[in-house]
GROMACS .gro file of C-alpha atoms in nm:
model
  327
    1MET     CA    1 -13.193 -11.385  18.672
    2VAL     CA    2 -13.257 -11.028  18.754
    3GLY     CA    3 -13.543 -11.009  18.500
    4LYS     CA    4 -13.708 -11.322  18.625
    5GLU     CA    5 -13.664 -11.199  18.992
    6THR     CA    6 -13.825 -10.868  18.904
    7THR     CA    7 -14.116 -11.040  18.730
    8ARG     CA    8 -14.177 -11.259  19.035
    9GLN     CA    9 -14.180 -10.953  19.256
   10SER     CA   10 -14.420 -10.773  19.032
   11LEU     CA   11 -14.655 -11.077  19.020
   12SER     CA   12 -14.659 -11.095  19.392
   13GLN     CA   13 -14.743 -10.726  19.409
   14ARG     CA   14 -15.041 -10.743  19.166
   15PRO     CA   15 -15.383 -10.660  19.292
   16PRO     CA   16 -15.620 -10.928  19.388
   17VAL     CA   17 -15.804 -11.121  19.112
   18GLY     CA   18 -16.097 -10.931  18.994
   19PHE     CA   19 -15.944 -10.592  19.033
   20SER     CA   20 -15.764 -10.417  18.745
   21THR     CA   21 -15.574 -10.107  18.747
   22THR     CA   22 -15.688  -9.797  18.530
   23ARG     CA   23 -15.387  -9.865  18.310
   24GLU     CA   24 -15.452 -10.226  18.260
   25LYS     CA   25 -15.825 -10.154  18.170
   26LYS     CA   26 -15.705  -9.893  17.917
   27ILE     CA   27 -15.464 -10.131  17.759
   28ARG     CA   28 -15.726 -10.405  17.722
   29SER     CA   29 -15.966 -10.150  17.589
   30ILE     CA   30 -15.715 -10.060  17.318
   31GLU     CA   31 -15.637 -10.421  17.225
   32GLN     CA   32 -16.021 -10.503  17.198
   33PHE     CA   33 -16.065 -10.202  16.977
   34ASN     CA   34 -15.772 -10.297  16.753
   35LYS     CA   35 -15.940 -10.633  16.714
   36ILE     CA   36 -16.271 -10.485  16.625
   37LEU     CA   37 -16.121 -10.241  16.385
   38GLU     CA   38 -15.914 -10.506  16.221
   39LYS     CA   39 -16.230 -10.719  16.177
   40GLY     CA   40 -16.406 -10.425  16.019
   41GLU     CA   41 -16.124 -10.357  15.770
   42LYS     CA   42 -16.119 -10.721  15.666
   43THR     CA   43 -16.498 -10.735  15.631
   44ILE     CA   44 -16.510 -10.420  15.412
   45ALA     CA   45 -16.208 -10.549  15.194
   46GLU     CA   46 -16.405 -10.881  15.148
   47PHE     CA   47 -16.717 -10.692  15.047
   48TYR     CA   48 -16.522 -10.471  14.792
   49GLU     CA   49 -16.353 -10.790  14.648
   50LYS     CA   50 -16.683 -10.965  14.592
   51LYS     CA   51 -16.853 -10.662  14.448
   52GLY     CA   52 -16.557 -10.618  14.223
   53ARG     CA   53 -16.591 -10.962  14.074
   54TRP     CA   54 -16.958 -10.894  14.033
   55ALA     CA   55 -16.898 -10.569  13.859
   56LYS     CA   56 -16.642 -10.717  13.620
   57GLU     CA   57 -16.846 -10.999  13.523
   58SER     CA   58 -17.147 -10.782  13.470
   59GLU     CA   59 -16.949 -10.547  13.247
   60GLY     CA   60 -16.852 -10.842  13.038
   61VAL     CA   61 -17.218 -10.969  13.000
   62LEU     CA   62 -17.326 -10.600  12.929
   63ARG     CA   63 -17.048 -10.552  12.667
   64GLU     CA   64 -17.157 -10.874  12.489
   65ARG     CA   65 -17.504 -10.758  12.481
   66VAL     CA   66 -17.413 -10.428  12.330
   67ASN     CA   67 -17.219 -10.606  12.062
   68ARG     CA   68 -17.509 -10.820  11.981
   69LEU     CA   69 -17.724 -10.521  11.953
   70LYS     CA   70 -17.472 -10.344  11.711
   71VAL     CA   71 -17.494 -10.658  11.486
   72LEU     CA   72 -17.882 -10.645  11.498
   73SER     CA   73 -17.884 -10.267  11.437
   74ALA     CA   74 -17.646 -10.305  11.144
   75GLU     CA   75 -17.886 -10.558  11.001
   76SER     CA   76 -18.185 -10.342  11.033
   77ALA     CA   77 -18.003 -10.040  10.897
   78ILE     CA   78 -17.949 -10.228  10.571
   79GLY     CA   79 -18.323 -10.248  10.532
   80ASP     CA   80 -18.362  -9.886  10.642
   81GLY     CA   81 -18.516  -9.969  10.975
   82PRO     CA   82 -18.678 -10.273  11.155
   83THR     CA   83 -18.756 -10.539  10.885
   84SER     CA   84 -19.044 -10.701  11.072
   85ILE     CA   85 -19.294 -10.417  11.029
   86PRO     CA   86 -19.534 -10.493  10.733
   87PRO     CA   87 -19.696 -10.195  10.522
   88LEU     CA   88 -19.945 -10.032  10.756
   89THR     CA   89 -20.143  -9.704  10.749
   90GLN     CA   90 -20.284  -9.643  11.078
   91PRO     CA   91 -20.045  -9.506  11.336
   92GLN     CA   92 -20.169  -9.727  11.631
   93ASP     CA   93 -20.093 -10.051  11.410
   94ILE     CA   94 -19.749  -9.910  11.321
   95TYR     CA   95 -19.657  -9.827  11.670
   96LYS     CA   96 -19.762 -10.173  11.795
   97CYS     CA   97 -19.555 -10.360  11.534
   98PHE     CA   98 -19.262 -10.134  11.587
   99ALA     CA   99 -19.285 -10.182  11.978
  100SER     CA  100 -19.272 -10.561  11.922
  101ASP     CA  101 -18.992 -10.559  11.668
  102PRO     CA  102 -18.667 -10.747  11.797
  103SER     CA  103 -18.431 -10.466  11.728
  104PHE     CA  104 -18.634 -10.205  11.939
  105ARG     CA  105 -18.708 -10.444  12.213
  106SER     CA  106 -18.332 -10.550  12.230
  107TYR     CA  107 -18.237 -10.174  12.221
  108VAL     CA  108 -18.479 -10.098  12.531
  109SER     CA  109 -18.368 -10.406  12.718
  110VAL     CA  110 -17.999 -10.344  12.686
  111ARG     CA  111 -18.026  -9.974  12.763
  112ARG     CA  112 -18.230 -10.057  13.088
  113SER     CA  113 -17.966 -10.307  13.181
  114LEU     CA  114 -17.692 -10.060  13.147
  115SER     CA  115 -17.882  -9.802  13.355
  116TYR     CA  116 -17.975 -10.045  13.622
  117PHE     CA  117 -17.612 -10.158  13.650
  118LEU     CA  118 -17.498  -9.790  13.688
  119SER     CA  119 -17.760  -9.743  13.958
  120GLU     CA  120 -17.657 -10.039  14.157
  121VAL     CA  121 -17.270  -9.975  14.140
  122ASP     CA  122 -17.333  -9.628  14.247
  123LEU     CA  123 -17.503  -9.762  14.568
  124VAL     CA  124 -17.201  -9.980  14.616
  125ILE     CA  125 -16.951  -9.694  14.582
  126GLU     CA  126 -17.170  -9.473  14.811
  127PHE     CA  127 -17.178  -9.752  15.063
  128LEU     CA  128 -16.777  -9.786  15.046
  129THR     CA  129 -16.735  -9.408  15.096
  130LEU     CA  130 -16.963  -9.388  15.385
  131ASN     CA  131 -16.764  -9.660  15.555
  132GLY     CA  132 -16.460  -9.455  15.486
  133THR     CA  133 -16.631  -9.169  15.671
  134ALA     CA  134 -16.730  -9.399  15.939
  135PHE     CA  135 -16.367  -9.532  15.997
  136TYR     CA  136 -16.245  -9.161  16.024
  137LYS     CA  137 -16.512  -9.076  16.295
  138ILE     CA  138 -16.451  -9.385  16.492
  139LEU     CA  139 -16.068  -9.335  16.498
  140LYS     CA  140 -16.122  -8.962  16.601
  141LYS     CA  141 -16.350  -9.054  16.879
  142PHE     CA  142 -16.095  -9.321  16.987
  143ASP     CA  143 -15.824  -9.076  17.017
  144LYS     CA  144 -16.058  -8.830  17.209
  145ARG     CA  145 -16.157  -9.109  17.466
  146THR     CA  146 -15.806  -9.258  17.505
  147GLY     CA  147 -15.603  -8.931  17.490
  148LEU     CA  148 -15.386  -9.085  17.206
  149THR     CA  149 -15.281  -8.929  16.874
  150THR     CA  150 -15.321  -9.204  16.640
  151LEU     CA  151 -15.581  -9.069  16.390
  152GLN     CA  152 -15.340  -8.943  16.121
  153GLY     CA  153 -15.121  -9.247  16.116
  154ARG     CA  154 -15.418  -9.494  16.105
  155LEU     CA  155 -15.584  -9.301  15.829
  156GLU     CA  156 -15.272  -9.300  15.628
  157ASP     CA  157 -15.242  -9.676  15.689
  158LEU     CA  158 -15.621  -9.728  15.585
  159SER     CA  159 -15.574  -9.516  15.262
  160GLN     CA  160 -15.283  -9.734  15.158
  161SER     CA  161 -15.463 -10.079  15.249
  162HIS     CA  162 -15.815  -9.963  15.153
  163PRO     CA  163 -15.791  -9.682  14.879
  164PHE     CA  164 -16.136  -9.788  14.751
  165LEU     CA  165 -16.289  -9.627  15.067
  166GLN     CA  166 -16.212  -9.283  14.908
  167ASP     CA  167 -16.342  -9.319  14.549
  168GLY     CA  168 -16.470  -9.684  14.482
  169GLY     CA  169 -16.137  -9.783  14.349
  170GLY     CA  170 -16.178 -10.031  14.051
  171LEU     CA  171 -16.556 -10.004  14.067
  172ARG     CA  172 -16.520  -9.645  13.968
  173ILE     CA  173 -16.323  -9.736  13.660
  174ILE     CA  174 -16.575 -10.011  13.555
  175ARG     CA  175 -16.855  -9.756  13.608
  176GLU     CA  176 -16.695  -9.500  13.372
  177ARG     CA  177 -16.664  -9.780  13.100
  178VAL     CA  178 -17.027  -9.887  13.133
  179ASN     CA  179 -17.141  -9.536  13.136
  180GLN     CA  180 -16.950  -9.493  12.803
  181MET     CA  181 -17.153  -9.777  12.662
  182LEU     CA  182 -17.470  -9.600  12.770
  183LEU     CA  183 -17.384  -9.291  12.607
  184ASP     CA  184 -17.280  -9.478  12.279
  185MET     CA  185 -17.624  -9.646  12.279
  186THR     CA  186 -17.775  -9.335  12.107
  187GLN     CA  187 -17.621  -9.435  11.787
  188LEU     CA  188 -17.776  -9.780  11.810
  189ARG     CA  189 -18.132  -9.635  11.855
  190PRO     CA  190 -18.359  -9.782  11.575
  191MET     CA  191 -18.524  -9.551  11.328
  192LEU     CA  192 -18.859  -9.440  11.501
  193PRO     CA  193 -19.190  -9.416  11.317
  194GLU     CA  194 -19.307  -9.078  11.257
  195GLY     CA  195 -19.489  -8.924  11.555
  196TRP     CA  196 -19.353  -9.186  11.800
  197GLU     CA  197 -19.161  -8.938  12.006
  198HIS     CA  198 -19.458  -8.717  12.039
  199ARG     CA  199 -19.687  -8.973  12.214
  200LYS     CA  200 -19.806  -8.968  12.574
  201VAL     CA  201 -19.728  -9.250  12.782
  202TYR     CA  202 -19.935  -9.397  13.067
  203THR     CA  203 -19.924  -9.645  13.333
  204ILE     CA  204 -20.085  -9.726  13.671
  205GLY     CA  205 -19.985  -9.878  14.000
  206SER     CA  206 -19.926  -9.834  14.369
  207PHE     CA  207 -19.544  -9.786  14.370
  208ASP     CA  208 -19.515  -9.856  14.718
  209SER     CA  209 -19.180  -9.927  14.880
  210PHE     CA  210 -19.013  -9.755  14.584
  211ASP     CA  211 -18.703  -9.917  14.463
  212LEU     CA  212 -18.479  -9.952  14.169
  213ARG     CA  213 -18.714 -10.146  13.969
  214HIS     CA  214 -18.991  -9.886  13.990
  215ARG     CA  215 -18.743  -9.629  13.882
  216ASP     CA  216 -18.615  -9.853  13.619
  217ILE     CA  217 -18.951  -9.887  13.459
  218LEU     CA  218 -19.046  -9.522  13.488
  219ILE     CA  219 -18.719  -9.425  13.300
  220ALA     CA  220 -18.778  -9.699  13.020
  221MET     CA  221 -19.118  -9.544  12.968
  222ARG     CA  222 -18.936  -9.244  12.807
  223GLU     CA  223 -18.845  -9.471  12.515
  224PHE     CA  224 -19.208  -9.494  12.420
  225GLY     CA  225 -19.305  -9.128  12.414
  226HIS     CA  226 -19.217  -8.785  12.539
  227PHE     CA  227 -19.486  -8.722  12.807
  228VAL     CA  228 -19.531  -8.965  13.098
  229MET     CA  229 -19.857  -8.978  13.297
  230VAL     CA  230 -19.886  -9.205  13.603
  231GLY     CA  231 -20.193  -9.305  13.790
  232ILE     CA  232 -20.140  -9.404  14.148
  233PHE     CA  233 -20.389  -9.588  14.372
  234ASP     CA  234 -20.479  -9.420  14.700
  235ASP     CA  235 -20.427  -9.608  15.023
  236VAL     CA  236 -20.775  -9.756  15.059
  237THR     CA  237 -20.759  -9.901  14.693
  238HIS     CA  238 -20.396 -10.031  14.760
  239GLY     CA  239 -20.546 -10.238  15.040
  240GLU     CA  240 -20.830 -10.362  14.836
  241LEU     CA  241 -20.587 -10.467  14.562
  242ASN     CA  242 -20.344 -10.625  14.798
  243VAL     CA  243 -20.561 -10.849  15.021
  244ASN     CA  244 -20.630 -10.574  15.277
  245SER     CA  245 -20.259 -10.494  15.310
  246PRO     CA  246 -20.212 -10.124  15.372
  247PRO     CA  247 -19.934  -9.944  15.189
  248THR     CA  248 -19.587  -9.906  15.371
  249ASP     CA  249 -19.565  -9.545  15.230
  250THR     CA  250 -19.825  -9.268  15.238
  251LEU     CA  251 -19.982  -9.161  14.935
  252LYS     CA  252 -19.797  -8.833  14.932
  253THR     CA  253 -19.453  -9.020  14.963
  254ARG     CA  254 -19.558  -9.250  14.666
  255MET     CA  255 -19.655  -8.972  14.446
  256ASP     CA  256 -19.333  -8.771  14.543
  257ASN     CA  257 -19.113  -9.074  14.460
  258VAL     CA  258 -19.286  -9.126  14.116
  259LYS     CA  259 -19.306  -8.753  14.024
  260ARG     CA  260 -18.920  -8.718  14.024
  261PHE     CA  261 -18.931  -8.935  13.691
  262VAL     CA  262 -19.249  -8.845  13.506
  263ASP     CA  263 -19.435  -8.541  13.400
  264MET     CA  264 -19.764  -8.575  13.564
  265VAL     CA  265 -19.922  -8.799  13.854
  266PHE     CA  266 -20.287  -8.839  13.926
  267VAL     CA  267 -20.463  -9.029  14.192
  268ILE     CA  268 -20.699  -9.326  14.130
  269PRO     CA  269 -20.938  -9.368  14.422
  270SER     CA  270 -21.097  -9.702  14.311
  271SER     CA  271 -20.991 -10.057  14.212
  272ASP     CA  272 -21.180  -9.978  13.877
  273SER     CA  273 -20.918  -9.757  13.716
  274VAL     CA  274 -21.111  -9.729  13.378
  275PRO     CA  275 -21.332  -9.408  13.458
  276PHE     CA  276 -21.015  -9.235  13.584
  277LEU     CA  277 -20.807  -9.329  13.284
  278LYS     CA  278 -21.082  -9.209  13.055
  279CYS     CA  279 -21.074  -8.875  13.223
  280ALA     CA  280 -20.688  -8.854  13.198
  281VAL     CA  281 -20.650  -8.969  12.832
  282SER     CA  282 -20.756  -8.726  12.552
  283GLU     CA  283 -21.002  -8.852  12.292
  284ASN     CA  284 -20.791  -8.675  12.032
  285ASP     CA  285 -20.473  -8.867  12.133
  286ILE     CA  286 -20.676  -9.188  12.110
  287GLU     CA  287 -20.795  -9.108  11.765
  288SER     CA  288 -20.469  -8.974  11.635
  289GLY     CA  289 -20.272  -9.284  11.793
  290MET     CA  290 -20.053  -9.017  12.008
  291CYS     CA  291 -20.086  -9.240  12.335
  292CYS     CA  292 -19.989  -9.572  12.459
  293PHE     CA  293 -19.978  -9.778  12.775
  294VAL     CA  294 -19.668  -9.930  12.935
  295GLN     CA  295 -19.693 -10.195  13.210
  296GLY     CA  296 -19.446 -10.429  13.387
  297GLU     CA  297 -19.498 -10.793  13.276
  298ASP     CA  298 -19.563 -10.886  13.636
  299GLU     CA  299 -19.880 -10.666  13.629
  300GLY     CA  300 -20.008 -10.740  13.279
  301GLU     CA  301 -20.352 -10.855  13.401
  302PHE     CA  302 -20.441 -10.526  13.552
  303VAL     CA  303 -20.812 -10.411  13.601
  304GLY     CA  304 -20.877 -10.192  13.294
  305ARG     CA  305 -20.662 -10.380  13.044
  306GLU     CA  306 -20.951 -10.460  12.818
  307TRP     CA  307 -21.035 -10.091  12.766
  308VAL     CA  308 -20.678  -9.984  12.750
  309GLY     CA  309 -20.586 -10.257  12.477
  310SER     CA  310 -20.901 -10.137  12.292
  311VAL     CA  311 -20.810  -9.767  12.254
  312MET     CA  312 -20.422  -9.759  12.254
  313PRO     CA  313 -20.112  -9.978  12.217
  314LEU     CA  314 -20.025 -10.159  12.532
  315HIS     CA  315 -19.644 -10.233  12.578
  316LEU     CA  316 -19.537 -10.481  12.845
  317ILE     CA  317 -19.177 -10.480  12.960
  318SER     CA  318 -18.977 -10.696  13.180
  319ILE     CA  319 -18.937 -10.572  13.544
  320THR     CA  320 -18.596 -10.737  13.582
  321ASN     CA  321 -18.258 -10.580  13.484
  322GLU     CA  322 -18.174 -10.909  13.281
  323ILE     CA  323 -17.798 -10.917  13.384
  324GLU     CA  324 -17.750 -11.307  13.430
  325VAL     CA  325 -17.467 -11.251  13.685
  326GLN     CA  326 -17.466 -11.384  14.069
  327LYS     CA  327 -17.390 -11.088  14.280
   0.00000   0.00000   0.00000
């Protein structure tokens, strides 16, 4: 009875409706903060679980593809190299046949898929660690504003319930296994024709809004030769080729993005790329077969294709990572 009477007295002594004491405001703020924090913890945990399922399934698909490549590589090794290449004498003809051989195309495709997966999982791990840093900064600011000392305890609880915010958790382990697959790919590389690795590799494009697909193709170009040269359309030409749509990035930004992955970059200030390609490509390389052109399949009908195809091998590669797993 004493407790109820005390409660009645405290209720009767409460401030009018619409007025809150500083202490009540503080309590409500803390309760609201805790709800938001719990929601954030739940959201990032669900994200991690979803990406964990994707990574595990992708690893299975990639391992299966690597195993199929091993079988194909073993079959090719019995015949001392790709079996679909007929007896040829001209380097250009030999290189064209080799690039279309199933064992080589499969090797390039699998290697690209492994590299693409690693890039994506790295982004996920980076996102998780950034969220871990965000939790720390939010909790630290919360203590500073409220005068409480909950930071250390909350961080310890978070490290127990969300350890993946520190190092990626299971995603990091899957990444290590897939990276080992990529390292083992060197043993599955088909025997290359003589002179293949000394070729110069060319391509052209705008490379606007640079993303993983651009990076993926530029890295894959290394499989076709040792020196990679890229022609980039200037801003005006980009607009002409894209229905008067100006590029998102400046020409310098686009060139800087590409240069990180290639040996040389040059500007093409016209929708007709042929005159500029002729200036970039050595006549000696054309005559000796020491050059080729690589382009994404989605841009196979580019201006200048006819000339390119008449003087050097033209290799079209898929722009997708080819991992058939829903993220």
